[in-house]
Coordinates of C-alpha atoms and ligand atoms in Angstrom, one line a residue:
M1 CA -9.0 -19.1 13.1
K2 CA -10.7 -17.4 15.9
K3 CA -8.9 -14.2 17.2
L4 CA -7.5 -14.2 20.7
M5 CA -9.6 -11.1 21.5
E6 CA -12.8 -12.9 20.3
Q7 CA -12.0 -15.9 22.4
M8 CA -11.5 -13.8 25.5
A9 CA -14.7 -11.9 24.8
E10 CA -16.6 -15.2 24.5
E11 CA -15.3 -16.2 27.9
L12 CA -16.3 -12.9 29.4
S13 CA -19.7 -13.0 27.8
A14 CA -20.4 -16.5 29.1
A15 CA -19.4 -15.4 32.6
F16 CA -21.7 -12.3 32.4
E17 CA -24.5 -14.6 31.3
K18 CA -23.9 -17.2 34.0
A19 CA -24.0 -14.4 36.5
G20 CA -27.4 -13.3 35.2
Y21 CA -26.3 -10.3 33.1
D22 CA -26.5 -9.6 29.4
P23 CA -23.6 -11.3 27.6
S24 CA -23.1 -8.2 25.3
Y25 CA -21.3 -6.6 28.2
G26 CA -18.4 -9.0 27.8
K27 CA -16.2 -6.9 25.6
V28 CA -12.5 -7.1 26.1
T29 CA -9.9 -4.4 25.2
V30 CA -6.1 -4.2 25.5
S31 CA -5.3 -2.8 29.0
N32 CA -4.6 0.8 29.4
R33 CA -2.6 -0.1 32.5
P34 CA -0.1 -2.6 31.2
D35 CA 1.6 -2.5 34.6
L36 CA -1.5 -4.0 36.2
C37 CA -2.9 -6.4 33.5
E38 CA -2.8 -7.4 29.9
Y39 CA -6.4 -6.9 29.0
Q40 CA -9.4 -5.5 30.6
C41 CA -13.2 -5.6 30.5
N42 CA -15.3 -2.5 31.3
G43 CA -18.7 -4.2 30.9
A44 CA -19.6 -4.0 34.6
M45 CA -19.2 -0.2 34.4
A46 CA -21.4 -0.1 31.4
G47 CA -24.0 -2.4 33.0
A48 CA -24.3 -0.5 36.3
K49 CA -27.1 1.8 35.2
A50 CA -29.2 -0.9 33.6
Y51 CA -29.0 -3.2 36.6
K52 CA -29.1 -0.3 39.2
K53 CA -26.1 -1.9 40.9
A54 CA -22.7 -0.8 41.9
P55 CA -20.3 -1.8 39.1
F56 CA -17.9 -3.6 41.3
M57 CA -20.8 -5.9 42.6
I58 CA -21.5 -6.9 39.0
A59 CA -17.8 -7.4 38.3
D60 CA -17.5 -9.6 41.4
D61 CA -20.4 -11.8 40.2
V62 CA -18.8 -12.1 36.8
V63 CA -15.3 -12.9 38.0
A64 CA -16.7 -15.7 40.2
H65 CA -17.5 -17.5 37.0
L66 CA -14.0 -17.1 35.6
K67 CA -12.3 -19.0 38.4
D68 CA -11.7 -22.1 36.3
S69 CA -11.2 -20.4 33.0
H70 CA -8.8 -22.0 30.6
V71 CA -8.1 -18.7 29.0
F72 CA -7.3 -16.4 32.0
S73 CA -4.7 -16.9 34.7
M74 CA -6.1 -13.8 36.4
A75 CA -9.4 -12.0 36.5
E76 CA -9.5 -9.4 39.1
V77 CA -11.9 -6.7 40.1
V78 CA -10.6 -3.3 40.8
K79 CA -12.7 -0.4 42.0
P80 CA -14.9 1.1 40.8
G81 CA -15.6 -2.0 38.7
F82 CA -13.0 -2.8 36.1
I83 CA -12.1 -6.4 35.4
N84 CA -8.4 -6.8 35.0
L85 CA -7.2 -9.8 33.0
R86 CA -4.1 -11.8 32.3
V87 CA -3.9 -14.6 29.8
K88 CA -2.9 -18.1 30.9
E89 CA 0.5 -19.0 29.6
E90 CA -0.5 -22.5 28.5
F91 CA -3.5 -21.1 26.5
L92 CA -1.2 -18.5 24.8
A93 CA 1.4 -21.1 23.9
D94 CA -1.4 -23.3 22.4
Y95 CA -2.8 -20.4 20.5
L96 CA 0.6 -19.7 18.8
K97 CA 0.9 -23.4 17.9
K98 CA -2.4 -23.1 16.0
M99 CA -1.1 -20.0 14.3
E100 CA 2.1 -21.8 13.3
A101 CA 0.0 -24.6 11.7
D102 CA -2.2 -22.1 9.9
E103 CA -1.0 -21.3 6.4
K104 CA -2.3 -17.7 6.8
L105 CA -0.9 -17.3 10.3
G106 CA -4.3 -16.5 11.8
V107 CA -5.6 -14.2 9.0
S108 CA -9.1 -15.2 8.1
E109 CA -9.8 -15.2 4.4
A110 CA -12.7 -13.1 3.0
E111 CA -15.9 -15.0 3.1
H112 CA -17.1 -13.4 -0.1
P113 CA -14.0 -12.8 -2.2
K114 CA -14.3 -9.7 -4.3
T115 CA -12.9 -8.7 -7.7
I116 CA -11.0 -5.5 -7.0
I117 CA -9.2 -3.3 -9.6
I118 CA -6.5 -1.1 -8.1
D119 CA -5.5 1.8 -10.3
Y120 CA -2.1 2.9 -9.2
G121 CA 1.3 4.0 -10.5
G122 CA -0.3 6.2 -13.1
P123 CA 3.0 7.4 -14.8
N124 CA 2.8 9.5 -17.8
V125 CA 4.4 8.3 -20.9
A126 CA 7.5 10.2 -22.0
K127 CA 7.8 12.1 -18.8
P128 CA 10.4 10.7 -16.4
L129 CA 9.1 9.0 -13.3
H130 CA 9.4 11.5 -10.5
V131 CA 8.9 11.2 -6.7
G132 CA 5.2 12.1 -7.1
H133 CA 4.6 8.7 -8.8
L134 CA 6.6 6.9 -6.1
R135 CA 3.9 7.1 -3.5
S136 CA 1.2 5.8 -5.8
A137 CA 3.4 2.8 -6.7
I138 CA 4.4 2.0 -3.2
I139 CA 1.0 2.3 -1.6
G140 CA -0.9 0.6 -4.4
E141 CA 1.5 -2.3 -4.5
S142 CA 1.1 -2.9 -0.8
I143 CA -2.7 -2.7 -0.9
K144 CA -2.7 -5.2 -3.8
R145 CA -0.6 -7.6 -1.8
I146 CA -2.7 -7.3 1.4
G147 CA -5.9 -7.7 -0.6
R148 CA -4.6 -10.9 -2.2
F149 CA -3.4 -12.2 1.2
V150 CA -6.9 -11.8 2.7
G151 CA -8.3 -13.8 -0.3
H152 CA -9.6 -11.3 -2.8
K153 CA -9.0 -11.3 -6.5
V154 CA -7.0 -8.2 -7.0
I155 CA -6.0 -6.8 -10.4
G156 CA -3.4 -4.1 -10.5
D157 CA -3.6 -1.7 -13.5
V158 CA -0.8 0.9 -14.1
H159 CA -3.2 3.1 -16.2
L160 CA -0.6 4.9 -18.2
G161 CA -1.1 8.5 -19.1
D162 CA -0.6 8.4 -22.8
W163 CA -3.4 10.4 -24.3
G164 CA -3.1 13.9 -23.1
L165 CA -1.5 17.1 -24.2
Q166 CA 2.0 15.7 -23.4
M167 CA 1.8 13.6 -26.6
G168 CA 0.8 16.5 -28.7
L169 CA 3.7 18.5 -27.2
I170 CA 6.2 15.8 -28.1
I171 CA 4.9 15.4 -31.6
T172 CA 5.0 19.2 -32.1
E173 CA 8.5 19.5 -30.9
L174 CA 9.7 16.6 -33.0
K175 CA 8.1 18.3 -36.0
C176 CA 10.0 21.5 -35.3
R177 CA 13.3 19.7 -35.0
K178 CA 12.9 17.1 -37.8
P179 CA 10.2 18.3 -40.1
D180 CA 11.4 15.9 -42.8
L181 CA 10.5 12.8 -40.9
V182 CA 8.1 10.6 -42.9
Y183 CA 5.6 10.7 -40.0
F184 CA 4.7 14.3 -40.9
D185 CA 4.2 13.6 -44.6
D186 CA 0.4 13.3 -45.1
S187 CA 0.8 11.8 -48.6
Y188 CA 3.0 9.0 -47.3
T189 CA 1.2 5.6 -47.5
G190 CA 4.1 3.2 -47.0
E191 CA 5.2 1.4 -43.9
Y192 CA 6.8 3.4 -41.1
P193 CA 10.3 2.6 -39.8
R194 CA 10.6 0.1 -37.0
E195 CA 13.3 2.1 -35.2
A196 CA 12.1 5.1 -33.1
P197 CA 13.6 8.4 -34.3
F198 CA 14.7 9.2 -30.7
T199 CA 16.1 7.5 -27.6
I200 CA 14.7 7.6 -24.1
S201 CA 17.1 10.3 -23.0
E202 CA 16.2 12.4 -26.0
L203 CA 12.5 11.8 -25.3
E204 CA 13.0 13.0 -21.7
E205 CA 14.7 16.1 -22.9
I206 CA 12.1 16.8 -25.6
Y207 CA 9.1 16.9 -23.2
P208 CA 10.2 19.6 -20.8
C209 CA 11.5 21.6 -23.7
A210 CA 8.2 21.5 -25.4
S211 CA 6.2 22.0 -22.3
G212 CA 8.3 25.1 -21.5
K213 CA 7.8 26.6 -25.0
S214 CA 4.0 26.0 -24.9
K215 CA 3.8 28.2 -21.8
T216 CA 5.2 31.3 -23.5
D217 CA 4.3 30.6 -27.2
E218 CA 0.6 30.7 -27.9
A219 CA 1.0 29.5 -31.5
Y220 CA 3.1 26.6 -30.4
R221 CA 0.5 25.6 -27.8
S222 CA -2.3 25.6 -30.3
Q223 CA -0.2 23.4 -32.6
A224 CA 0.3 21.0 -29.7
L225 CA -3.5 21.0 -29.0
E226 CA -4.2 20.4 -32.6
A227 CA -1.6 17.5 -32.7
T228 CA -3.2 16.0 -29.6
H229 CA -6.6 16.1 -31.2
L230 CA -5.3 14.7 -34.5
L231 CA -3.7 11.8 -32.6
Q232 CA -6.9 11.1 -30.8
Q233 CA -8.7 11.0 -34.2
G234 CA -6.2 8.4 -35.3
N235 CA -3.9 10.3 -37.7
R236 CA -1.7 7.6 -39.2
G237 CA 1.7 9.3 -38.9
Y238 CA 1.0 10.5 -35.4
M239 CA -0.2 7.1 -34.4
A240 CA 3.1 5.6 -35.6
L241 CA 5.1 8.1 -33.6
W242 CA 2.9 7.5 -30.6
N243 CA 3.7 3.8 -30.9
H244 CA 7.4 4.6 -30.9
I245 CA 7.0 6.8 -27.8
M246 CA 5.1 4.1 -26.1
Q247 CA 7.7 1.4 -26.9
V248 CA 10.6 3.5 -25.7
S249 CA 8.9 4.7 -22.5
V250 CA 7.3 1.5 -21.4
T251 CA 10.6 -0.3 -21.5
D252 CA 12.1 2.3 -19.3
L253 CA 9.1 2.4 -17.0
K254 CA 9.2 -1.4 -16.5
R255 CA 12.9 -1.3 -15.6
N256 CA 12.1 1.4 -13.0
Y257 CA 9.2 -0.5 -11.5
D258 CA 11.3 -3.6 -11.3
N259 CA 13.8 -1.8 -9.2
L260 CA 11.0 -0.9 -6.9
N261 CA 9.7 -4.4 -6.7
V262 CA 6.4 -3.1 -8.0
S263 CA 4.5 -5.0 -10.7
F264 CA 1.2 -4.7 -12.6
D265 CA -1.1 -7.2 -14.0
L266 CA -2.3 -4.8 -16.6
W267 CA -0.4 -2.2 -18.6
K268 CA -3.6 -0.5 -19.8
K269 CA -3.5 3.1 -20.8
E270 CA -5.8 6.0 -21.3
S271 CA -5.9 5.5 -25.0
D272 CA -7.4 2.0 -24.5
A273 CA -10.5 3.8 -23.4
Q274 CA -10.8 5.8 -26.7
P275 CA -12.9 3.2 -28.5
Y276 CA -15.5 3.3 -25.8
I277 CA -15.9 7.1 -25.8
P278 CA -18.3 7.7 -28.8
D279 CA -21.0 5.2 -27.6
M280 CA -20.6 6.3 -24.0
V281 CA -21.1 9.9 -24.9
A282 CA -24.0 9.2 -27.3
K283 CA -25.8 7.3 -24.6
M284 CA -25.3 10.0 -22.0
K285 CA -26.8 12.5 -24.5
E286 CA -29.7 10.2 -25.4
D287 CA -30.6 9.6 -21.8
G288 CA -30.7 13.3 -21.2
F289 CA -27.7 13.5 -18.8
A290 CA -25.2 15.3 -21.1
Y291 CA -26.0 18.7 -22.4
E292 CA -24.2 21.5 -24.2
D293 CA -22.8 24.4 -22.2
Q294 CA -20.9 27.1 -24.0
G295 CA -20.0 24.6 -26.7
A296 CA -18.7 21.9 -24.4
L297 CA -20.6 18.8 -23.4
V298 CA -21.2 18.4 -19.7
V299 CA -23.1 16.3 -17.1
D300 CA -24.3 17.9 -13.9
V301 CA -23.0 16.1 -10.8
K302 CA -23.8 18.4 -7.9
E303 CA -26.0 17.1 -5.1
E304 CA -28.2 18.9 -2.6
T305 CA -26.1 17.9 0.3
D306 CA -22.9 19.4 -1.1
T307 CA -21.3 21.9 1.2
K308 CA -18.9 23.1 -1.5
E309 CA -19.7 23.6 -5.2
I310 CA -19.0 20.5 -7.4
P311 CA -18.8 21.8 -11.0
P312 CA -20.3 19.8 -13.9
C313 CA -18.3 17.0 -15.2
M314 CA -16.9 17.9 -18.7
L315 CA -17.1 15.2 -21.3
L316 CA -16.0 16.9 -24.5
K317 CA -14.3 20.2 -25.2
S318 CA -15.9 22.6 -27.7
D319 CA -13.5 21.3 -30.4
G320 CA -14.8 17.7 -29.6
A321 CA -11.5 16.6 -27.9
S322 CA -11.8 14.3 -24.9
L323 CA -10.4 15.1 -21.5
Y324 CA -9.0 13.4 -18.5
T325 CA -12.5 12.9 -17.2
T326 CA -13.6 11.4 -20.4
T327 CA -10.9 8.7 -20.5
D328 CA -11.5 7.9 -16.9
L329 CA -15.2 7.4 -17.5
A330 CA -14.6 5.3 -20.6
T331 CA -12.0 3.3 -18.7
I332 CA -14.7 2.4 -16.2
V333 CA -16.8 1.2 -19.1
E334 CA -14.0 -1.0 -20.3
R335 CA -13.2 -2.3 -16.8
V336 CA -16.8 -3.3 -16.2
K337 CA -16.9 -5.0 -19.6
L338 CA -13.7 -6.9 -19.2
F339 CA -13.6 -7.7 -15.4
D340 CA -17.0 -7.0 -13.9
P341 CA -15.3 -5.7 -10.7
D342 CA -17.0 -5.3 -7.3
E343 CA -14.7 -2.5 -6.4
I344 CA -12.3 0.0 -8.1
L345 CA -9.7 1.7 -5.9
Y346 CA -7.7 4.6 -7.2
V347 CA -4.4 5.4 -5.5
V348 CA -3.8 8.9 -6.7
D349 CA -2.5 12.3 -5.3
K350 CA -5.2 13.8 -3.1
R351 CA -5.1 17.0 -5.1
Q352 CA -7.1 15.1 -7.7
E353 CA -9.9 14.4 -5.3
L354 CA -12.4 16.7 -7.0
H355 CA -11.8 15.0 -10.4
F356 CA -12.6 11.7 -8.9
I357 CA -15.8 12.9 -7.1
Q358 CA -17.0 14.1 -10.5
V359 CA -16.1 10.9 -12.3
F360 CA -17.6 8.6 -9.6
R361 CA -20.9 10.6 -9.5
C362 CA -21.1 10.8 -13.2
A363 CA -20.5 7.1 -13.7
R364 CA -23.2 6.3 -11.1
K365 CA -25.7 8.8 -12.3
T366 CA -25.5 7.8 -15.9
G367 CA -25.6 4.1 -15.1
L368 CA -22.2 3.1 -16.2
V369 CA -21.9 0.8 -13.3
K370 CA -24.0 -1.6 -11.3
D371 CA -25.4 -0.2 -8.0
D372 CA -23.2 -2.2 -5.7
L373 CA -19.9 -1.4 -7.5
E374 CA -17.8 0.4 -4.9
F375 CA -15.6 3.3 -5.9
K376 CA -12.8 4.1 -3.6
F377 CA -10.4 7.0 -3.8
L378 CA -7.2 6.8 -1.7
G379 CA -5.8 10.3 -2.1
F380 CA -2.3 10.4 -0.7
G381 CA -0.4 13.4 0.6
T382 CA 2.7 15.1 -0.7
M383 CA 6.2 13.8 -0.1
N384 CA 8.1 16.8 1.2
G385 CA 11.8 17.6 1.8
K386 CA 13.2 18.5 5.2
D387 CA 12.3 22.2 4.4
G388 CA 8.6 21.1 4.4
K389 CA 8.3 21.9 0.6
P390 CA 7.8 19.3 -2.1
F391 CA 10.9 17.1 -2.4
K392 CA 13.4 18.6 -4.9
T393 CA 17.0 18.0 -6.0
R394 CA 19.7 19.9 -4.3
D395 CA 19.6 22.5 -7.0
G396 CA 15.8 22.8 -6.8
G397 CA 14.9 20.7 -9.8
V398 CA 12.3 17.9 -9.9
M399 CA 13.8 14.8 -8.3
R400 CA 13.9 11.8 -10.6
L401 CA 13.0 8.5 -9.0
E402 CA 16.1 6.9 -10.3
N403 CA 18.3 9.4 -8.7
L404 CA 16.5 9.3 -5.4
I405 CA 17.0 5.5 -5.3
A406 CA 20.6 5.9 -6.2
D407 CA 21.1 8.4 -3.4
I408 CA 19.5 6.2 -0.8
N409 CA 21.5 3.1 -1.9
E410 CA 24.7 5.1 -1.6
E411 CA 23.9 6.2 1.9
M412 CA 22.9 2.7 2.8
F413 CA 26.1 1.3 1.4
R414 CA 28.1 3.7 3.4
K415 CA 26.3 2.7 6.6
I416 CA 26.6 -1.0 5.9
V417 CA 30.3 -0.8 5.2
E418 CA 30.9 1.3 8.3
N419 CA 29.0 -1.2 10.4
R420 CA 31.0 -4.3 9.4
S421 CA 33.4 -5.7 7.0
V422 CA 31.4 -7.4 4.3
K423 CA 32.8 -7.9 0.9
D424 CA 32.1 -5.0 -1.4
K425 CA 29.9 -6.8 -3.9
D426 CA 27.9 -8.3 -1.1
A427 CA 27.5 -4.9 0.6
E428 CA 26.3 -3.4 -2.7
D429 CA 23.5 -6.0 -3.1
T430 CA 22.6 -5.7 0.6
A431 CA 22.5 -1.9 0.3
K432 CA 19.9 -2.2 -2.5
I433 CA 17.7 -4.5 -0.5
V434 CA 18.0 -2.4 2.7
G435 CA 17.7 0.9 0.7
L436 CA 14.4 -0.2 -0.7
S437 CA 13.1 -1.0 2.8
A438 CA 14.1 2.5 3.8
I439 CA 12.2 4.2 1.0
K440 CA 9.1 2.0 1.2
Y441 CA 8.8 1.8 5.0
G442 CA 9.5 5.5 5.3
D443 CA 6.5 6.1 3.0
L444 CA 4.2 3.4 4.2
S445 CA 4.6 4.0 7.9
N446 CA 2.8 7.3 7.5
Q447 CA -0.9 7.4 7.1
A448 CA -1.3 7.6 3.3
T449 CA -3.5 10.7 3.3
K450 CA -1.0 12.8 5.2
D451 CA 2.0 14.7 3.8
Y452 CA 5.3 13.5 5.1
I453 CA 8.9 14.5 5.2
F454 CA 11.3 12.4 3.3
D455 CA 14.3 12.3 5.6
V456 CA 17.2 10.3 4.2
D457 CA 19.1 10.3 7.5
R458 CA 16.2 9.1 9.5
F459 CA 14.8 6.6 7.0
T460 CA 18.2 4.9 6.5
S461 CA 18.9 4.6 10.3
F462 CA 19.2 1.2 11.8
E463 CA 17.5 2.5 14.9
G464 CA 14.0 3.7 15.5
N465 CA 10.8 3.2 13.5
T466 CA 12.5 2.5 10.1
G467 CA 12.7 -0.2 7.5
P468 CA 16.4 -1.0 8.2
Y469 CA 15.6 -1.5 11.9
I470 CA 12.9 -4.1 11.0
L471 CA 15.3 -5.8 8.6
Y472 CA 18.0 -5.7 11.2
T473 CA 15.7 -7.5 13.6
I474 CA 14.9 -10.2 11.0
V475 CA 18.6 -10.6 10.2
R476 CA 19.3 -11.0 13.9
I477 CA 16.7 -13.8 14.1
K478 CA 18.1 -15.5 11.0
S479 CA 21.6 -15.4 12.4
I480 CA 20.6 -17.0 15.7
L481 CA 18.7 -19.7 13.8
N482 CA 21.8 -20.3 11.6
R483 CA 24.0 -20.6 14.6
Y484 CA 21.6 -23.1 16.1
M485 CA 21.7 -25.2 13.0
E486 CA 25.5 -25.0 12.8
E487 CA 25.5 -26.5 16.3
G488 CA 23.4 -29.4 15.0
G489 CA 20.0 -28.1 15.9
N490 CA 17.0 -28.9 13.8
L491 CA 14.4 -26.2 13.2
E492 CA 11.6 -28.7 12.7
E493 CA 11.9 -30.0 16.2
G494 CA 10.2 -28.9 19.4
E495 CA 7.1 -26.9 20.3
I496 CA 6.3 -23.5 21.8
L497 CA 6.0 -23.8 25.6
P498 CA 4.5 -21.4 28.0
A499 CA 6.4 -18.1 28.4
V500 CA 9.2 -18.1 31.0
N501 CA 9.5 -14.3 31.5
E502 CA 7.5 -11.1 30.9
S503 CA 9.3 -10.1 27.8
Q504 CA 8.7 -13.5 26.2
K505 CA 5.0 -13.3 27.1
N506 CA 4.8 -9.8 25.7
L507 CA 6.2 -11.0 22.4
M508 CA 3.9 -13.9 22.3
L509 CA 0.8 -11.7 23.0
L510 CA 1.8 -9.4 20.2
L511 CA 2.3 -12.2 17.7
T512 CA -1.4 -13.2 18.3
G513 CA -2.4 -9.8 16.8
F514 CA -1.1 -10.6 13.3
G515 CA -4.4 -11.7 11.9
S516 CA -6.5 -8.8 13.1
T517 CA -3.8 -6.3 12.0
V518 CA -3.7 -7.5 8.5
E519 CA -7.5 -7.8 8.2
N520 CA -7.8 -4.3 9.6
A521 CA -5.1 -2.9 7.3
F522 CA -7.1 -4.2 4.3
E523 CA -10.5 -2.9 5.5
E524 CA -9.1 0.5 6.1
T525 CA -6.7 0.5 3.1
A526 CA -4.0 1.4 5.7
P527 CA -0.6 -0.3 5.2
H528 CA 0.7 1.9 8.0
K529 CA -1.1 -0.3 10.5
I530 CA 1.2 -3.2 9.4
C531 CA 4.2 -1.0 9.9
A532 CA 3.1 0.0 13.4
Y533 CA 2.5 -3.6 14.2
I534 CA 5.9 -4.9 13.1
Y535 CA 7.7 -2.1 14.8
E536 CA 6.1 -3.2 18.1
V537 CA 6.9 -6.9 17.3
S538 CA 10.5 -6.0 16.6
N539 CA 10.8 -4.0 19.8
A540 CA 9.3 -6.9 21.7
F541 CA 11.6 -9.4 20.1
N542 CA 14.7 -7.3 20.8
S543 CA 13.7 -7.0 24.5
F544 CA 13.1 -10.7 24.7
Y545 CA 16.5 -11.3 23.0
H546 CA 18.3 -9.1 25.5
E547 CA 16.7 -10.6 28.5
T548 CA 16.8 -14.3 27.6
R549 CA 19.6 -16.7 27.0
I550 CA 18.5 -18.5 24.0
L551 CA 21.3 -20.6 22.6
S552 CA 22.9 -21.1 26.0
E553 CA 19.6 -22.4 27.5
E554 CA 20.4 -25.8 29.1
N555 CA 17.0 -27.5 29.1
P556 CA 16.8 -28.9 25.5
E557 CA 13.0 -28.7 25.3
Q558 CA 13.0 -25.1 26.5
K559 CA 15.7 -24.2 24.0
K560 CA 13.7 -25.8 21.2
S561 CA 10.7 -23.8 22.4
F562 CA 12.6 -20.6 22.1
I563 CA 13.7 -21.6 18.6
Q564 CA 10.1 -22.3 17.5
L565 CA 9.1 -18.9 18.8
L566 CA 11.9 -17.3 16.8
C567 CA 10.8 -19.1 13.7
L568 CA 7.2 -17.9 14.2
T569 CA 8.4 -14.3 14.8
R570 CA 10.6 -14.4 11.7
K571 CA 7.7 -15.8 9.6
I572 CA 5.3 -13.1 10.8
L573 CA 7.9 -10.3 10.2
E574 CA 8.8 -11.7 6.8
T575 CA 5.2 -12.1 5.7
S576 CA 4.5 -8.6 6.9
I577 CA 7.3 -7.0 4.9
D578 CA 6.3 -9.0 1.9
L579 CA 2.9 -7.4 2.2
L580 CA 4.6 -4.0 2.3
G581 CA 6.5 -4.9 -0.8
F582 CA 10.1 -5.4 0.3
S583 CA 12.3 -8.2 1.6
A584 CA 15.2 -8.9 4.0
P585 CA 18.8 -9.8 3.1
E586 CA 20.7 -12.7 4.7
R587 CA 23.1 -10.5 6.5
M588 CA 23.5 -6.8 7.1
Ligands
LIG1 N1 -1.4 10.0 -14.9 C1 -2.0 10.7 -13.8 C2 -1.1 11.7 -13.2 O1 0.1 11.6 -13.4 C3 -2.5 9.7 -12.8 C4 -3.5 8.7 -13.2 C5 -4.3 8.2 -12.1 N2 -5.4 7.3 -12.5 C6 -6.5 7.6 -13.1 N3 -7.3 6.7 -13.4 N4 -6.8 8.9 -13.4 O2 -1.6 12.6 -12.6

């Protein structure tokens, strides 16, 4: 579907041409004087030099050709030469009718659909999910949904961290505590037990304990490094333990992501890349890219244009163990082999940027990927508390995701009950739905690369630029539609008629922007643009609602027209929040 802006520009370009000027001057922008006009064209200003003519004379010539325009109700020259524009009400109503009929509500699907892998979530096995992983999950999920909506084949991969030192630490600590476990008996050749020798809560206690010890106890740390290495070499007992750890952790992770309405197509992990490492490394050596430096194997990735030093990419440590870089490179090899992607997008904390610069350069330089494969890194900022420091619990500990969600839901529940008398069970379910919107919108409404302050009071407010406010607006529309149906109205009847007042027209004009907003949000990997858009639409709807009698409108066709406009507004808002990864309740 052609965008409204494009159609306006076409009209303008044709008028420029008819008046004897270059049609490329016919660009249209949103007005910066909304009190005077809705859109404007500054082409006459731009053309003045080329035609050696006063801008307003050019503008006059152009406007003469817009007299019978079916798009504009007003095209007016203001000095020194701007063309102020207003859209014709009939044209606008017709445009919205076309949007209604379009399955994608005016979003154009990609002409050349790409296969895109999004690497997000990135939790580490056996460590509890903390708020740092929250952003990756929320942003990645939204980009995945937006990408699919615009027609790409998007594959979401959680890329579990399961191959690093944390595994060696857990194994070492288990060995300290229960040295008699059969997993530590090298001479054992029988089957290992099915049941894990720990629960998730034990596992979550073991890791921080081991990590703490390794920081003060050198011998302990070497043991953990050794255990990590043995695991990577495929030690039988350690592999069996690793399987238990995976089993217990993944079950817990899936439950957590379910609560967040986040899902992955692939539950791949760092260890899946292990089989690709030997060949990959051998080839990098053979091709002369990898060389030994102080015992370690490295590839140079610095470039002449670098303004800061980019250190070599380390492939293997001196003891032969692989690193975070190694698994990331080998994961690329695997992804190319299994999915032949056109693009891989990593949604990871921006503090890991250097790591990804090294990985991308190394992959390109050593020919792991085809030339036109695009690597993208969306590095997000830190989620801070009100004190401006990384978000913590009240007593200063690391905030667990589960607890954060519980806190928000509790606050939401309190507000909902305070607001009205809904039955308790109902209020609890509603609090969960609205609570999720508070968390997700609070995060997504900020530009991803920036740090932001997680402010429970603000995020859970029903007023202002918040998730609950957007949901409140949707619920308001739903309740009007329900009342309409209770009175015998049929949502399938009627059509959108030209706007009857300014607030209605403003809402209608905003709705036309859905297509370009979503396309733009995808191109710029910027879900916050959808947030900004639906905030504007919600405000416009609420003004319209306050200024217009909808259900008490006496003219039946006019009333039906309002109802159709409500249906379209609801559809656009609901589609938008679905792209952001949350939904609206029936009541609030
Ligand atoms: N597990 C990592 C962490 O917690 C994030 C993984 C990001 N993805 C990747 N391919 N390296 O820091």
